[in-house]
Amino acid sequence: MREFSALFRAEMLNCFGKNVYRHTKDPADRKRRKMLRVTVIVLLALAAGYIGGASYALAGFGAARYIPMLYSVSAAAIVLLFGLITVRGNLYREKDRELLAAMPVRGLPIAAARIARLYLYGVFIAALVLVPAYGVYFAFERPGAISYLCTLPVILTVPVLPVVLTVWIGIAVTAILARMRHKVLAEVAIAILVVVGMLVLPVILSGGKMSSLPFADMTEAGAKTRAEMNEAMAKAVSEAMQKTESSIPALKTWGGIARGNLAGLLLFGLGSVALLSLTVLAVGFRFFAITAKLAPTAVHREYRMERLASRSSMTALVSKEAKRYFSCGIYVSNTIIGAVLTVALAVAFGFFEPAKLVEKVGKLPVELHPESAVPFLFGIVISTMSITSSAVSMEGKNWWIVKSLPVRERDIINAKLLFSLLVWAPFYLATEIILWFTLGAGFAGRQLLLAAPAAYIVFSSVWGLFCNLHFPKFRWETPTEVVKQSAAVGLTMLGAVAAVIPAAAMCIVPKAYAHITGFAVLTLLLAAAWLLHRKNLGTALTDMN
Amino acid sequence: MLVIKNLTKIYKGTDKGITDISLRVEKGDIYAFIGHNGAGKTTLLKAVTGIHGFDAGTVEIDGIDIRKQPVAAKQRIAYVPDNPDIYEFMTGIQYLNFVADIFGVSAAEREERIGTYADLFEITGSLGDLISGYSHGMKQKLVLISALLHEPKLLIMDEPFVGLDPKAAYLLKDCMRKLTEQGSAIFFSTHVLDVAEKLCNKVAIIKEGRLIADGLMGEVVGDGESLESLFMETVTEGE
């Protein structure tokens, strides 16, 4: 217990960077960390607000009783995703393996401390998702006292299964990656598979019932007034939820627990605790053996001098950016998902035929034109995760190299920007080609569809760089700290959230003005990008440490 | 080759840094820069190479102001840091190629020089491996090769002998002598006072951010004294 206590304290000491924040003497670092805190709080508040809003919408359609089951599973999925992304850097980290192996400490407390940390992060995520969702559920459903009492146990048990899965999947993935030559490519492929799988799996499990909102029935029923429309929509949502709950066992379980099924909660809670304990014991007793086997292996090949070619300094800088990017799995997987989802979205448009869907939905309660926002939607999805928001920080301890080289500071900045645009280019082209075929040449927003994602990509790349140049983080131990936990990334994401506003605004613009308004918005976006780029080029890199 | 005038750099929020430092490194000089830990050696070297900005003073390399024409000034120098933190995601040969590209070294010249220095430091066989798998000494050798690739007019090094095996240290000293014989200059910090005394013709001593002695080795050290005893006398003075 003493060992566990010391190790757990060490694990949690710098939780959310609080220890470094408290002790740092560098005023710039302190400012950056303060900025990160503010950004994270704003993002968390936005996320909680979004969950609350979505729950409220569900409740508005008379589907409040399905909120707990829907959000319990959503929380579990987020915990699983978060766990899978961080498990290699936390549970099986290479960095302090030898340090701990040389200490008189057993594997069990190490594994227990690290899994406990994963679990606590999971509880935090579950609370963030479930508190606003349950708030709306309680307000609308007014369930019995037992349901209220079940809230805390539910928050505590929801992360257990995802954490257990994370531990075992983490071992399997780390073992496979350690033996692969192209580790990063495999890591990225797995990350994409996980995300796409999480999106597709619910649809497969429900046998496609989740997506079968009976819009056609609603319009066929001849619902014309707003009240009739709302009633028809509520009926449709309730039916879809009911079908979904009956199709997926996990949803059924969480739904039952939220409605006060104490026996279910007890059974599920005890089962979860037993499973977690068994996992801790299994991993703990073989911890050093497992981590030793998971250590990456490199094969030495005797090098013989080859013919070398010279390139321009800009090509060398861009090539260096590419090598760094593709050498870091967490960097690639964290930034590429948006681009992959954009292509997937374009393919989905081919299957679901949005024009027909809009036609099916018929007249909406208010005068909305969601089709006008489609080009912007693609722009938002492709540019949500920016490469440039970490590009400067990723230099880390190597920052001295480019600063000491005979290159102009603007070339260093331009190389980072150019590389980001080069990464997005194939995804942009693929999306446009797919949309060309799926939407047909007659689609009214054709030009906007070409321009909007391109403008968003440019703006997002410049904005990300702007944020990173103002909030660089050069002192880091793992790239996760830069890619996921830096002020620059948080701030860039806030910008991405703000980018939803023009898209939402496009929905209410009368159809006759949609085209011109769309181009006006994009012109403003590009003008802002140009101004930011000029500001970026004026940044004195020598003063950044 | 290197003229530093009244250089001052104080780190924000602290009183640490360097104050009013002036010195001159001529062609052919091997100039040792010594001082206790935290005295300001690395700060000065980083300011001279353009890695850090500074608050006051000027730095000229071959007559070129590092602040006014940083690219032209950096083209003439090479810097070897105290810790070889280099791109671990590259292989050794990729890193050398990258540096050669930036300095505009032709393909033929880089092939010849990389071949020569890599053989000399015995790391040719490892150049195809990722730098992340290199030992500290191998990384240090790679940084040294990258610094010598474009035949710099001024070589600035921060503790270059740390992590090198005796043979590599000997080879480095030999390279330093040859480079200065060709008209280049070397300015480096070190804690190895014996090496400094035997290898260098000039020396500067820094204490708490201020230069307390500088000039020709013979004049600074004086007859019958050693650099070590002088160093101990000067740095402990007033303590």
mmCIF file of C-alpha atoms in Angstrom, chain B residues 54-237:
data_model
loop_
_atom_site.group_PDB
_atom_site.id
_atom_site.type_symbol
_atom_site.label_atom_id
_atom_site.label_comp_id
_atom_site.label_asym_id
_atom_site.label_seq_id
_atom_site.Cartn_x
_atom_site.Cartn_y
_atom_site.Cartn_z
ATOM 1 C CA PHE B 54 20.154 40.151 -26.353
ATOM 2 C CA ASP B 55 19.354 43.405 -24.611
ATOM 3 C CA ALA B 56 22.351 45.576 -25.493
ATOM 4 C CA GLY B 57 25.659 45.557 -27.322
ATOM 5 C CA THR B 58 26.733 44.224 -30.709
ATOM 6 C CA VAL B 59 28.030 40.960 -32.132
ATOM 7 C CA GLU B 60 29.910 40.975 -35.430
ATOM 8 C CA ILE B 61 30.991 37.847 -37.260
ATOM 9 C CA ASP B 62 33.491 38.450 -40.042
ATOM 10 C CA GLY B 63 32.323 42.078 -40.002
ATOM 11 C CA ILE B 64 28.634 41.175 -40.239
ATOM 12 C CA ASP B 65 26.231 42.209 -37.484
ATOM 13 C CA ILE B 66 24.303 39.132 -36.267
ATOM 14 C CA ARG B 67 21.204 41.234 -35.583
ATOM 15 C CA LYS B 68 21.200 43.180 -38.860
ATOM 16 C CA GLN B 69 22.154 40.336 -41.216
ATOM 17 C CA PRO B 70 21.513 37.129 -39.276
ATOM 18 C CA VAL B 71 21.448 34.819 -42.309
ATOM 19 C CA ALA B 72 24.768 36.066 -43.719
ATOM 20 C CA ALA B 73 26.379 35.923 -40.269
ATOM 21 C CA LYS B 74 25.110 32.411 -39.525
ATOM 22 C CA GLN B 75 26.350 31.223 -42.929
ATOM 23 C CA ARG B 76 29.880 31.812 -41.633
ATOM 24 C CA ILE B 77 29.560 29.995 -38.320
ATOM 25 C CA ALA B 78 28.825 26.563 -36.940
ATOM 26 C CA TYR B 79 27.513 25.847 -33.471
ATOM 27 C CA VAL B 80 27.955 22.725 -31.374
ATOM 28 C CA PRO B 81 25.674 22.782 -28.275
ATOM 29 C CA ASP B 82 26.503 21.307 -24.882
ATOM 30 C CA ASN B 83 23.771 18.719 -25.279
ATOM 31 C CA PRO B 84 23.426 17.105 -28.691
ATOM 32 C CA ASP B 85 19.647 17.474 -28.941
ATOM 33 C CA ILE B 86 19.201 16.791 -32.620
ATOM 34 C CA TYR B 87 16.375 15.477 -34.790
ATOM 35 C CA GLU B 88 15.908 11.965 -33.456
ATOM 36 C CA PHE B 89 13.325 11.232 -36.120
ATOM 37 C CA MET B 90 16.020 11.405 -38.809
ATOM 38 C CA THR B 91 18.792 8.979 -39.628
ATOM 39 C CA GLY B 92 22.351 10.246 -39.257
ATOM 40 C CA ILE B 93 22.816 10.690 -43.007
ATOM 41 C CA GLN B 94 19.457 12.466 -43.322
ATOM 42 C CA TYR B 95 20.498 14.953 -40.649
ATOM 43 C CA LEU B 96 23.839 15.649 -42.307
ATOM 44 C CA ASN B 97 22.107 16.057 -45.666
ATOM 45 C CA PHE B 98 19.622 18.469 -44.102
ATOM 46 C CA VAL B 99 22.389 20.649 -42.645
ATOM 47 C CA ALA B 100 24.316 20.521 -45.941
ATOM 48 C CA ASP B 101 21.184 21.610 -47.844
ATOM 49 C CA ILE B 102 20.680 24.580 -45.559
ATOM 50 C CA PHE B 103 24.308 25.681 -45.843
ATOM 51 C CA GLY B 104 24.274 25.111 -49.608
ATOM 52 C CA VAL B 105 27.073 22.535 -49.633
ATOM 53 C CA SER B 106 27.275 20.912 -53.088
ATOM 54 C CA ALA B 107 26.537 17.202 -53.484
ATOM 55 C CA ALA B 108 30.137 16.375 -54.359
ATOM 56 C CA GLU B 109 31.580 18.350 -51.420
ATOM 57 C CA ARG B 110 29.171 16.882 -48.886
ATOM 58 C CA GLU B 111 29.859 13.339 -50.074
ATOM 59 C CA GLU B 112 33.563 13.857 -49.702
ATOM 60 C CA ARG B 113 33.394 15.617 -46.322
ATOM 61 C CA ILE B 114 30.795 13.320 -44.767
ATOM 62 C CA GLY B 115 32.800 10.313 -45.946
ATOM 63 C CA THR B 116 36.015 11.727 -44.485
ATOM 64 C CA TYR B 117 34.681 12.869 -41.111
ATOM 65 C CA ALA B 118 32.356 9.891 -40.604
ATOM 66 C CA ASP B 119 35.258 7.523 -41.215
ATOM 67 C CA LEU B 120 37.461 9.612 -38.949
ATOM 68 C CA PHE B 121 34.951 9.498 -36.086
ATOM 69 C CA GLU B 122 34.050 5.899 -36.941
ATOM 70 C CA ILE B 123 30.305 6.319 -37.334
ATOM 71 C CA THR B 124 29.903 5.638 -41.078
ATOM 72 C CA GLY B 125 28.232 2.272 -40.461
ATOM 73 C CA SER B 126 25.599 3.876 -38.201
ATOM 74 C CA LEU B 127 24.649 6.755 -40.501
ATOM 75 C CA GLY B 128 21.662 4.805 -41.831
ATOM 76 C CA ASP B 129 20.214 4.328 -38.326
ATOM 77 C CA LEU B 130 17.750 6.618 -36.603
ATOM 78 C CA ILE B 131 19.478 9.141 -34.345
ATOM 79 C CA SER B 132 17.121 8.106 -31.523
ATOM 80 C CA GLY B 133 19.166 4.913 -31.291
ATOM 81 C CA TYR B 134 22.521 6.725 -30.989
ATOM 82 C CA SER B 135 24.501 6.988 -27.786
ATOM 83 C CA HIS B 136 25.340 10.451 -26.389
ATOM 84 C CA GLY B 137 28.863 10.211 -27.818
ATOM 85 C CA MET B 138 27.614 9.225 -31.278
ATOM 86 C CA LYS B 139 25.185 12.138 -31.317
ATOM 87 C CA GLN B 140 28.035 14.440 -30.289
ATOM 88 C CA LYS B 141 30.157 13.119 -33.146
ATOM 89 C CA LEU B 142 27.294 13.651 -35.588
ATOM 90 C CA VAL B 143 26.860 17.261 -34.434
ATOM 91 C CA LEU B 144 30.601 17.821 -34.845
ATOM 92 C CA ILE B 145 30.522 16.429 -38.398
ATOM 93 C CA SER B 146 27.522 18.610 -39.250
ATOM 94 C CA ALA B 147 29.417 21.622 -37.876
ATOM 95 C CA LEU B 148 32.466 20.900 -40.009
ATOM 96 C CA LEU B 149 30.509 20.187 -43.223
ATOM 97 C CA HIS B 150 30.523 23.741 -44.584
ATOM 98 C CA GLU B 151 34.034 24.583 -43.352
ATOM 99 C CA PRO B 152 32.903 27.428 -41.069
ATOM 100 C CA LYS B 153 34.982 30.551 -40.589
ATOM 101 C CA LEU B 154 34.041 30.524 -36.924
ATOM 102 C CA LEU B 155 33.324 27.373 -34.950
ATOM 103 C CA ILE B 156 31.494 27.947 -31.679
ATOM 104 C CA MET B 157 31.276 25.022 -29.300
ATOM 105 C CA ASP B 158 29.734 24.561 -25.868
ATOM 106 C CA GLU B 159 31.555 21.880 -23.873
ATOM 107 C CA PRO B 160 32.533 19.893 -26.987
ATOM 108 C CA PHE B 161 34.539 17.232 -25.152
ATOM 109 C CA VAL B 162 31.692 16.030 -22.930
ATOM 110 C CA GLY B 163 30.606 12.521 -23.887
ATOM 111 C CA LEU B 164 33.453 11.877 -26.315
ATOM 112 C CA ASP B 165 35.686 8.851 -25.902
ATOM 113 C CA PRO B 166 39.456 9.580 -25.601
ATOM 114 C CA LYS B 167 40.085 8.791 -29.257
ATOM 115 C CA ALA B 168 37.278 11.052 -30.465
ATOM 116 C CA ALA B 169 38.503 13.822 -28.121
ATOM 117 C CA TYR B 170 41.978 13.499 -29.609
ATOM 118 C CA LEU B 171 40.537 13.614 -33.151
ATOM 119 C CA LEU B 172 38.472 16.664 -32.307
ATOM 120 C CA LYS B 173 41.531 18.514 -31.017
ATOM 121 C CA ASP B 174 43.322 17.589 -34.222
ATOM 122 C CA CYS B 175 40.399 18.866 -36.322
ATOM 123 C CA MET B 176 40.392 22.123 -34.329
ATOM 124 C CA ARG B 177 44.087 22.705 -35.016
ATOM 125 C CA LYS B 178 43.678 21.950 -38.736
ATOM 126 C CA LEU B 179 40.669 24.237 -39.019
ATOM 127 C CA THR B 180 42.535 27.179 -37.470
ATOM 128 C CA GLU B 181 45.579 26.482 -39.659
ATOM 129 C CA GLN B 182 43.222 26.999 -42.645
ATOM 130 C CA GLY B 183 42.302 30.459 -41.302
ATOM 131 C CA SER B 184 39.165 29.704 -39.306
ATOM 132 C CA ALA B 185 38.687 30.608 -35.641
ATOM 133 C CA ILE B 186 37.311 28.587 -32.749
ATOM 134 C CA PHE B 187 35.569 29.901 -29.656
ATOM 135 C CA PHE B 188 34.508 27.255 -27.171
ATOM 136 C CA SER B 189 33.526 26.796 -23.555
ATOM 137 C CA THR B 190 35.030 24.041 -21.482
ATOM 138 C CA HIS B 191 35.544 22.764 -17.957
ATOM 139 C CA VAL B 192 38.579 20.718 -19.018
ATOM 140 C CA LEU B 193 41.238 23.253 -18.050
ATOM 141 C CA ASP B 194 44.223 21.086 -19.003
ATOM 142 C CA VAL B 195 42.949 20.820 -22.568
ATOM 143 C CA ALA B 196 42.231 24.535 -22.694
ATOM 144 C CA GLU B 197 45.722 25.405 -21.512
ATOM 145 C CA LYS B 198 47.478 23.103 -23.985
ATOM 146 C CA LEU B 199 45.213 23.668 -26.996
ATOM 147 C CA CYS B 200 44.257 27.334 -26.871
ATOM 148 C CA ASN B 201 46.207 30.501 -27.578
ATOM 149 C CA LYS B 202 43.616 32.736 -25.879
ATOM 150 C CA VAL B 203 41.333 32.450 -22.867
ATOM 151 C CA ALA B 204 38.480 34.341 -21.248
ATOM 152 C CA ILE B 205 37.134 33.781 -17.746
ATOM 153 C CA ILE B 206 33.560 34.652 -16.840
ATOM 154 C CA LYS B 207 32.157 34.983 -13.331
ATOM 155 C CA GLU B 208 28.546 35.778 -12.481
ATOM 156 C CA GLY B 209 27.855 37.105 -15.965
ATOM 157 C CA ARG B 210 30.897 39.386 -16.172
ATOM 158 C CA LEU B 211 34.227 38.870 -17.885
ATOM 159 C CA ILE B 212 36.979 38.979 -15.281
ATOM 160 C CA ALA B 213 39.993 38.101 -17.434
ATOM 161 C CA ASP B 214 40.724 37.655 -21.122
ATOM 162 C CA GLY B 215 43.625 37.710 -23.561
ATOM 163 C CA LEU B 216 46.569 35.578 -24.638
ATOM 164 C CA MET B 217 46.899 32.383 -22.632
ATOM 165 C CA GLY B 218 50.479 33.155 -21.576
ATOM 166 C CA GLU B 219 49.591 36.662 -20.430
ATOM 167 C CA VAL B 220 46.423 35.698 -18.578
ATOM 168 C CA VAL B 221 47.916 32.671 -16.808
ATOM 169 C CA GLY B 222 51.333 34.211 -16.130
ATOM 170 C CA ASP B 223 54.693 32.544 -15.500
ATOM 171 C CA GLY B 224 54.854 29.581 -13.193
ATOM 172 C CA GLU B 225 51.092 29.388 -12.791
ATOM 173 C CA SER B 226 48.558 27.016 -14.272
ATOM 174 C CA LEU B 227 45.157 27.848 -15.711
ATOM 175 C CA GLU B 228 43.612 25.697 -13.015
ATOM 176 C CA SER B 229 45.201 27.632 -10.154
ATOM 177 C CA LEU B 230 44.338 30.956 -11.805
ATOM 178 C CA PHE B 231 40.757 29.822 -12.290
ATOM 179 C CA MET B 232 40.455 28.767 -8.659
ATOM 180 C CA GLU B 233 41.907 32.071 -7.509
ATOM 181 C CA THR B 234 39.673 34.228 -9.655
ATOM 182 C CA VAL B 235 36.377 32.421 -9.190
ATOM 183 C CA THR B 236 36.766 32.043 -5.440
ATOM 184 C CA GLU B 237 37.827 35.660 -5.005
#
